[in-house]
PDB file of C-alpha atoms and ligand atoms in Angstrom:
ATOM      1  CA  UNK A 118      22.490  32.176  73.246  1.00  0.00           C
ATOM      2  CA  UNK A 119      24.818  33.787  75.831  1.00  0.00           C
ATOM      3  CA  UNK A 120      25.808  31.535  79.194  1.00  0.00           C
ATOM      4  CA  UNK A 121      23.406  33.503  81.411  1.00  0.00           C
ATOM      5  CA  UNK A 122      20.173  33.412  79.299  1.00  0.00           C
ATOM      6  CA  UNK A 123      20.560  29.168  79.058  1.00  0.00           C
ATOM      7  CA  UNK A 124      20.794  28.855  83.036  1.00  0.00           C
ATOM      8  CA  UNK A 125      17.950  31.437  83.323  1.00  0.00           C
ATOM      9  CA  UNK A 126      15.456  29.874  80.539  1.00  0.00           C
ATOM     10  CA  UNK A 127      16.643  25.968  82.318  1.00  0.00           C
ATOM     11  CA  UNK A 128      15.240  27.797  85.764  1.00  0.00           C
ATOM     12  CA  UNK A 129      12.266  29.418  84.168  1.00  0.00           C
ATOM     13  CA  UNK A 130      11.767  25.669  82.911  1.00  0.00           C
ATOM     14  CA  UNK A 131      11.864  23.801  86.005  1.00  0.00           C
ATOM     15  CA  UNK A 132       9.799  26.393  87.399  1.00  0.00           C
ATOM     16  CA  UNK A 133       6.424  24.923  85.083  1.00  0.00           C
ATOM     17  CA  UNK A 134       7.675  21.536  85.947  1.00  0.00           C
ATOM     18  CA  UNK A 135       7.686  22.412  89.965  1.00  0.00           C
ATOM     19  CA  UNK A 136       3.740  23.987  88.996  1.00  0.00           C
ATOM     20  CA  UNK A 137       2.852  21.387  86.385  1.00  0.00           C
ATOM     21  CA  UNK A 138       2.865  24.187  84.654  1.00  0.00           C
ATOM     22  CA  UNK A 139       4.926  22.755  81.742  1.00  0.00           C
ATOM     23  CA  UNK A 140       4.633  23.505  78.153  1.00  0.00           C
ATOM     24  CA  UNK A 141       6.550  20.716  75.737  1.00  0.00           C
ATOM     25  CA  UNK A 142       5.122  22.688  72.629  1.00  0.00           C
ATOM     26  CA  UNK A 143       9.092  21.770  71.013  1.00  0.00           C
ATOM     27  CA  UNK A 144       7.930  17.512  71.286  1.00  0.00           C
ATOM     28  CA  UNK A 145       6.113  17.252  67.882  1.00  0.00           C
ATOM     29  CA  UNK A 146       6.080  16.742  64.760  1.00  0.00           C
ATOM     30  CA  UNK A 147       7.108  20.182  63.447  1.00  0.00           C
ATOM     31  CA  UNK A 148      10.328  20.815  66.140  1.00  0.00           C
ATOM     32  CA  UNK A 149      10.924  17.009  64.481  1.00  0.00           C
ATOM     33  CA  UNK A 150      11.963  18.531  61.231  1.00  0.00           C
ATOM     34  CA  UNK A 151      13.298  21.491  62.363  1.00  0.00           C
ATOM     35  CA  UNK A 152      15.866  19.543  64.070  1.00  0.00           C
ATOM     36  CA  UNK A 153      16.351  16.727  61.874  1.00  0.00           C
ATOM     37  CA  UNK A 154      19.172  18.951  60.472  1.00  0.00           C
ATOM     38  CA  UNK A 155      21.482  19.389  62.994  1.00  0.00           C
ATOM     39  CA  UNK A 156      21.754  19.801  67.071  1.00  0.00           C
ATOM     40  CA  UNK A 157      22.597  23.106  68.817  1.00  0.00           C
ATOM     41  CA  UNK A 158      21.411  22.116  72.450  1.00  0.00           C
ATOM     42  CA  UNK A 159      22.220  24.821  75.139  1.00  0.00           C
ATOM     43  CA  UNK A 160      22.770  23.670  77.690  1.00  0.00           C
ATOM     44  CA  UNK A 161      24.744  19.709  78.571  1.00  0.00           C
ATOM     45  CA  UNK A 162      23.221  17.672  81.713  1.00  0.00           C
ATOM     46  CA  UNK A 163      25.353  14.833  83.941  1.00  0.00           C
ATOM     47  CA  UNK A 164      22.589  13.356  85.428  1.00  0.00           C
ATOM     48  CA  UNK A 165      21.797  10.593  87.861  1.00  0.00           C
ATOM     49  CA  UNK A 166      20.151   7.429  85.325  1.00  0.00           C
ATOM     50  CA  UNK A 167      17.052   6.696  88.200  1.00  0.00           C
ATOM     51  CA  UNK A 168      14.031   7.032  86.135  1.00  0.00           C
ATOM     52  CA  UNK A 169      12.398   9.874  89.185  1.00  0.00           C
ATOM     53  CA  UNK A 170      15.022  12.170  87.635  1.00  0.00           C
ATOM     54  CA  UNK A 171      14.263  13.000  84.300  1.00  0.00           C
ATOM     55  CA  UNK A 172      16.348  16.482  82.411  1.00  0.00           C
ATOM     56  CA  UNK A 173      13.830  17.222  79.622  1.00  0.00           C
ATOM     57  CA  UNK A 174      11.089  16.989  81.920  1.00  0.00           C
ATOM     58  CA  UNK A 175      12.806  17.815  85.329  1.00  0.00           C
ATOM     59  CA  UNK A 176      13.735  21.734  83.138  1.00  0.00           C
ATOM     60  CA  UNK A 177      10.973  21.568  80.789  1.00  0.00           C
ATOM     61  CA  UNK A 178      12.247  21.122  77.224  1.00  0.00           C
ATOM     62  CA  UNK A 179      11.720  19.608  73.934  1.00  0.00           C
ATOM     63  CA  UNK A 180      13.649  17.995  71.377  1.00  0.00           C
ATOM     64  CA  UNK A 181      16.539  19.417  70.740  1.00  0.00           C
ATOM     65  CA  UNK A 182      17.838  21.279  73.415  1.00  0.00           C
ATOM     66  CA  UNK A 183      19.182  19.834  76.254  1.00  0.00           C
ATOM     67  CA  UNK A 184      22.394  17.356  75.420  1.00  0.00           C
ATOM     68  CA  UNK A 185      21.832  14.180  78.428  1.00  0.00           C
ATOM     69  CA  UNK A 186      24.258  12.902  79.911  1.00  0.00           C
ATOM     70  CA  UNK A 187      22.321  10.002  82.368  1.00  0.00           C
ATOM     71  CA  UNK A 188      25.018   7.777  84.519  1.00  0.00           C
ATOM     72  CA  UNK A 189      24.269   6.285  88.036  1.00  0.00           C
ATOM     73  CA  UNK A 190      25.372   8.624  90.251  1.00  0.00           C
ATOM     74  CA  UNK A 191      26.190  11.010  88.250  1.00  0.00           C
ATOM     75  CA  UNK A 192      30.583  10.630  87.627  1.00  0.00           C
ATOM     76  CA  UNK A 193      32.584  11.538  85.976  1.00  0.00           C
ATOM     77  CA  UNK A 194      34.277   8.626  84.229  1.00  0.00           C
ATOM     78  CA  UNK A 195      35.977   8.560  80.635  1.00  0.00           C
ATOM     79  CA  UNK A 196      32.825   8.170  78.730  1.00  0.00           C
ATOM     80  CA  UNK A 197      31.032  10.939  79.933  1.00  0.00           C
ATOM     81  CA  UNK A 198      33.700  13.108  80.103  1.00  0.00           C
ATOM     82  CA  UNK A 199      33.646  12.210  76.012  1.00  0.00           C
ATOM     83  CA  UNK A 200      30.055  12.658  75.208  1.00  0.00           C
ATOM     84  CA  UNK A 201      30.202  16.201  77.676  1.00  0.00           C
ATOM     85  CA  UNK A 202      33.417  16.959  75.431  1.00  0.00           C
ATOM     86  CA  UNK A 203      31.374  16.343  71.617  1.00  0.00           C
ATOM     87  CA  UNK A 204      29.154  19.316  73.219  1.00  0.00           C
ATOM     88  CA  UNK A 205      31.388  21.688  73.600  1.00  0.00           C
ATOM     89  CA  UNK A 206      33.270  20.913  70.308  1.00  0.00           C
ATOM     90  CA  UNK A 207      31.265  20.830  68.343  1.00  0.00           C
ATOM     91  CA  UNK A 208      27.613  21.855  69.114  1.00  0.00           C
ATOM     92  CA  UNK A 209      28.253  24.409  70.600  1.00  0.00           C
ATOM     93  CA  UNK A 210      26.939  24.704  74.343  1.00  0.00           C
ATOM     94  CA  UNK A 211      27.746  27.280  77.183  1.00  0.00           C
ATOM     95  CA  UNK A 212      26.645  25.315  80.149  1.00  0.00           C
ATOM     96  CA  UNK A 213      27.135  21.996  82.372  1.00  0.00           C
ATOM     97  CA  UNK A 214      25.097  20.717  84.855  1.00  0.00           C
ATOM     98  CA  UNK A 215      26.659  18.246  86.890  1.00  0.00           C
ATOM     99  CA  UNK A 216      22.878  16.855  88.676  1.00  0.00           C
ATOM    100  CA  UNK A 217      22.665  15.370  91.692  1.00  0.00           C
ATOM    101  CA  UNK A 218      19.450  14.437  93.356  1.00  0.00           C
ATOM    102  CA  UNK A 219      17.896  13.696  96.618  1.00  0.00           C
ATOM    103  CA  UNK A 220      17.842   9.629  98.106  1.00  0.00           C
ATOM    104  CA  UNK A 221      20.188   8.483  94.646  1.00  0.00           C
ATOM    105  CA  UNK A 222      21.347   4.728  94.433  1.00  0.00           C
ATOM    106  CA  UNK A 223      25.149   5.141  93.613  1.00  0.00           C
ATOM    107  CA  UNK A 224      25.526   7.384  96.381  1.00  0.00           C
ATOM    108  CA  UNK A 225      23.862   5.577  98.821  1.00  0.00           C
ATOM    109  CA  UNK A 226      25.716   1.817  97.747  1.00  0.00           C
ATOM    110  CA  UNK A 227      28.592   3.989  97.877  1.00  0.00           C
ATOM    111  CA  UNK A 228      28.446   5.430 100.959  1.00  0.00           C
ATOM    112  CA  UNK A 229      27.947   1.600 102.174  1.00  0.00           C
ATOM    113  CA  UNK A 230      30.555   0.566 100.870  1.00  0.00           C
ATOM    114  CA  UNK A 231      31.410  -3.239 100.801  1.00  0.00           C
ATOM    115  CA  UNK A 232      32.022  -5.206  96.768  1.00  0.00           C
ATOM    116  CA  UNK A 233      29.069  -4.963  94.795  1.00  0.00           C
ATOM    117  CA  UNK A 234      30.766  -6.597  91.993  1.00  0.00           C
ATOM    118  CA  UNK A 235      33.915  -4.993  89.476  1.00  0.00           C
ATOM    119  CA  UNK A 236      31.289  -3.108  86.635  1.00  0.00           C
ATOM    120  CA  UNK A 237      29.952  -1.459  90.407  1.00  0.00           C
ATOM    121  CA  UNK A 238      32.911  -1.418  92.523  1.00  0.00           C
ATOM    122  CA  UNK A 239      35.001   0.769  89.323  1.00  0.00           C
ATOM    123  CA  UNK A 240      31.245   3.370  89.085  1.00  0.00           C
ATOM    124  CA  UNK A 241      31.314   4.483  92.646  1.00  0.00           C
ATOM    125  CA  UNK A 242      34.396   4.255  93.364  1.00  0.00           C
ATOM    126  CA  UNK A 243      34.050   7.537  91.372  1.00  0.00           C
ATOM    127  CA  UNK A 244      31.927   8.180  94.614  1.00  0.00           C
ATOM    128  CA  UNK A 245      34.573   7.854  97.311  1.00  0.00           C
ATOM    129  CA  UNK A 246      36.194  11.207  97.024  1.00  0.00           C
ATOM    130  CA  UNK A 247      33.428  12.687  97.708  1.00  0.00           C
ATOM    131  CA  UNK A 248      33.055  10.674 101.432  1.00  0.00           C
ATOM    132  CA  UNK A 249      36.384  11.334 101.610  1.00  0.00           C
ATOM    133  CA  UNK A 250      35.230  14.558 101.550  1.00  0.00           C
ATOM    134  CA  UNK A 251      32.625  14.539 103.649  1.00  0.00           C
ATOM    135  CA  UNK A 252      32.434  14.474 107.263  1.00  0.00           C
ATOM    136  CA  UNK A 253      32.136  11.101 108.897  1.00  0.00           C
ATOM    137  CA  UNK A 254      29.109   9.657 108.968  1.00  0.00           C
ATOM    138  CA  UNK A 255      27.434  12.704 106.769  1.00  0.00           C
ATOM    139  CA  UNK A 256      24.052  11.918 104.415  1.00  0.00           C
ATOM    140  CA  UNK A 257      24.075  10.594 101.548  1.00  0.00           C
ATOM    141  CA  UNK A 258      22.328  14.201  99.860  1.00  0.00           C
ATOM    142  CA  UNK A 259      24.973  15.547 101.837  1.00  0.00           C
ATOM    143  CA  UNK A 260      27.869  13.155 100.156  1.00  0.00           C
ATOM    144  CA  UNK A 261      25.569  13.604  96.873  1.00  0.00           C
ATOM    145  CA  UNK A 262      26.410  17.534  96.962  1.00  0.00           C
ATOM    146  CA  UNK A 263      29.141  16.594  98.025  1.00  0.00           C
ATOM    147  CA  UNK A 264      29.273  14.576  94.877  1.00  0.00           C
ATOM    148  CA  UNK A 265      27.802  16.770  91.560  1.00  0.00           C
ATOM    149  CA  UNK A 266      30.583  19.471  93.311  1.00  0.00           C
ATOM    150  CA  UNK A 267      33.959  17.378  92.479  1.00  0.00           C
ATOM    151  CA  UNK A 268      32.679  16.035  90.076  1.00  0.00           C
ATOM    152  CA  UNK A 269      32.623  19.373  88.438  1.00  0.00           C
ATOM    153  CA  UNK A 270      35.912  19.908  89.150  1.00  0.00           C
ATOM    154  CA  UNK A 271      37.075  16.790  87.323  1.00  0.00           C
ATOM    155  CA  UNK A 272      35.296  17.569  84.350  1.00  0.00           C
ATOM    156  CA  UNK A 273      37.459  20.922  84.400  1.00  0.00           C
ATOM    157  CA  UNK A 274      40.975  18.623  85.612  1.00  0.00           C
ATOM    158  CA  UNK A 275      40.788  15.781  83.677  1.00  0.00           C
ATOM    159  CA  UNK A 276      38.928  17.526  79.692  1.00  0.00           C
ATOM    160  CA  UNK A 277      41.395  19.455  77.896  1.00  0.00           C
ATOM    161  CA  UNK A 278      38.635  20.616  76.632  1.00  0.00           C
ATOM    162  CA  UNK A 279      36.744  21.951  78.824  1.00  0.00           C
ATOM    163  CA  UNK A 280      39.345  23.635  80.277  1.00  0.00           C
ATOM    164  CA  UNK A 281      39.846  25.537  78.108  1.00  0.00           C
ATOM    165  CA  UNK A 282      36.634  26.240  77.096  1.00  0.00           C
ATOM    166  CA  UNK A 283      35.487  26.999  80.112  1.00  0.00           C
ATOM    167  CA  UNK A 284      38.943  29.362  80.740  1.00  0.00           C
ATOM    168  CA  UNK A 285      38.378  31.086  77.311  1.00  0.00           C
ATOM    169  CA  UNK A 286      34.198  32.645  78.867  1.00  0.00           C
ATOM    170  CA  UNK A 287      32.489  30.523  76.937  1.00  0.00           C
ATOM    171  CA  UNK A 288      31.077  27.324  78.563  1.00  0.00           C
ATOM    172  CA  UNK A 289      30.409  27.266  82.591  1.00  0.00           C
ATOM    173  CA  UNK A 290      29.979  24.523  84.818  1.00  0.00           C
ATOM    174  CA  UNK A 291      26.950  24.672  87.683  1.00  0.00           C
ATOM    175  CA  UNK A 292      26.612  21.420  89.704  1.00  0.00           C
ATOM    176  CA  UNK A 293      22.967  20.857  91.276  1.00  0.00           C
ATOM    177  CA  UNK A 294      20.665  19.217  93.226  1.00  0.00           C
ATOM    178  CA  UNK A 295      17.145  17.143  92.183  1.00  0.00           C
ATOM    179  CA  UNK A 296      14.866  17.540  95.008  1.00  0.00           C
ATOM    180  CA  UNK A 297      12.357  14.454  94.099  1.00  0.00           C
ATOM    181  CA  UNK A 298       9.818  15.122  96.058  1.00  0.00           C
ATOM    182  CA  UNK A 299       9.314  18.757  94.846  1.00  0.00           C
ATOM    183  CA  UNK A 300      11.570  18.812  91.789  1.00  0.00           C
ATOM    184  CA  UNK A 301      12.563  21.452  92.645  1.00  0.00           C
ATOM    185  CA  UNK A 302      16.169  21.725  90.991  1.00  0.00           C
ATOM    186  CA  UNK A 303      18.367  24.075  93.101  1.00  0.00           C
ATOM    187  CA  UNK A 304      22.573  25.170  91.478  1.00  0.00           C
ATOM    188  CA  UNK A 305      23.970  24.995  94.830  1.00  0.00           C
TER     189      UNK A 305
HETATM  190 ZN1   ZN B 688      20.975   8.707  91.825  1.00  0.00          ZN
END
């Protein structure tokens, strides 16, 4: 599958999700049997941990189709980058989508600032550049879009594996925004 075919498949799956017409045919025992020997997910999604944003559902996919990395605020940290590197280097995925979403709690907390304890402070520090790059008083959803955009750059600049794959034209990286109300994913 080419990068464009992978992207089209995601968009078609999302259109089915929005229209309440989920296919779901790759979620059964025969699909399980067919992928026991290995996986070849056609896309990698870096998404938020938010329970309302489920990439496998939002793109109407089944087992073995998406390599999904989820962390609050869909940030590029060492662990999320390493996970993505594995899929790029070993699974042949052609597409990476950084998926931000409406009303993200992590972005809201980063914008609010303050001390949230060691672990959350560390995570939110990855969102700080998006706040700095946004207009003063920017809406959380706009900061979220900026965060997804900057995260694309982070994946490329901080990972030699991802950067090489992008430069060779083997992989493309997109950022996108999930609307909680409609379920629609906007590719930005
Ligand atoms: Zn979120």
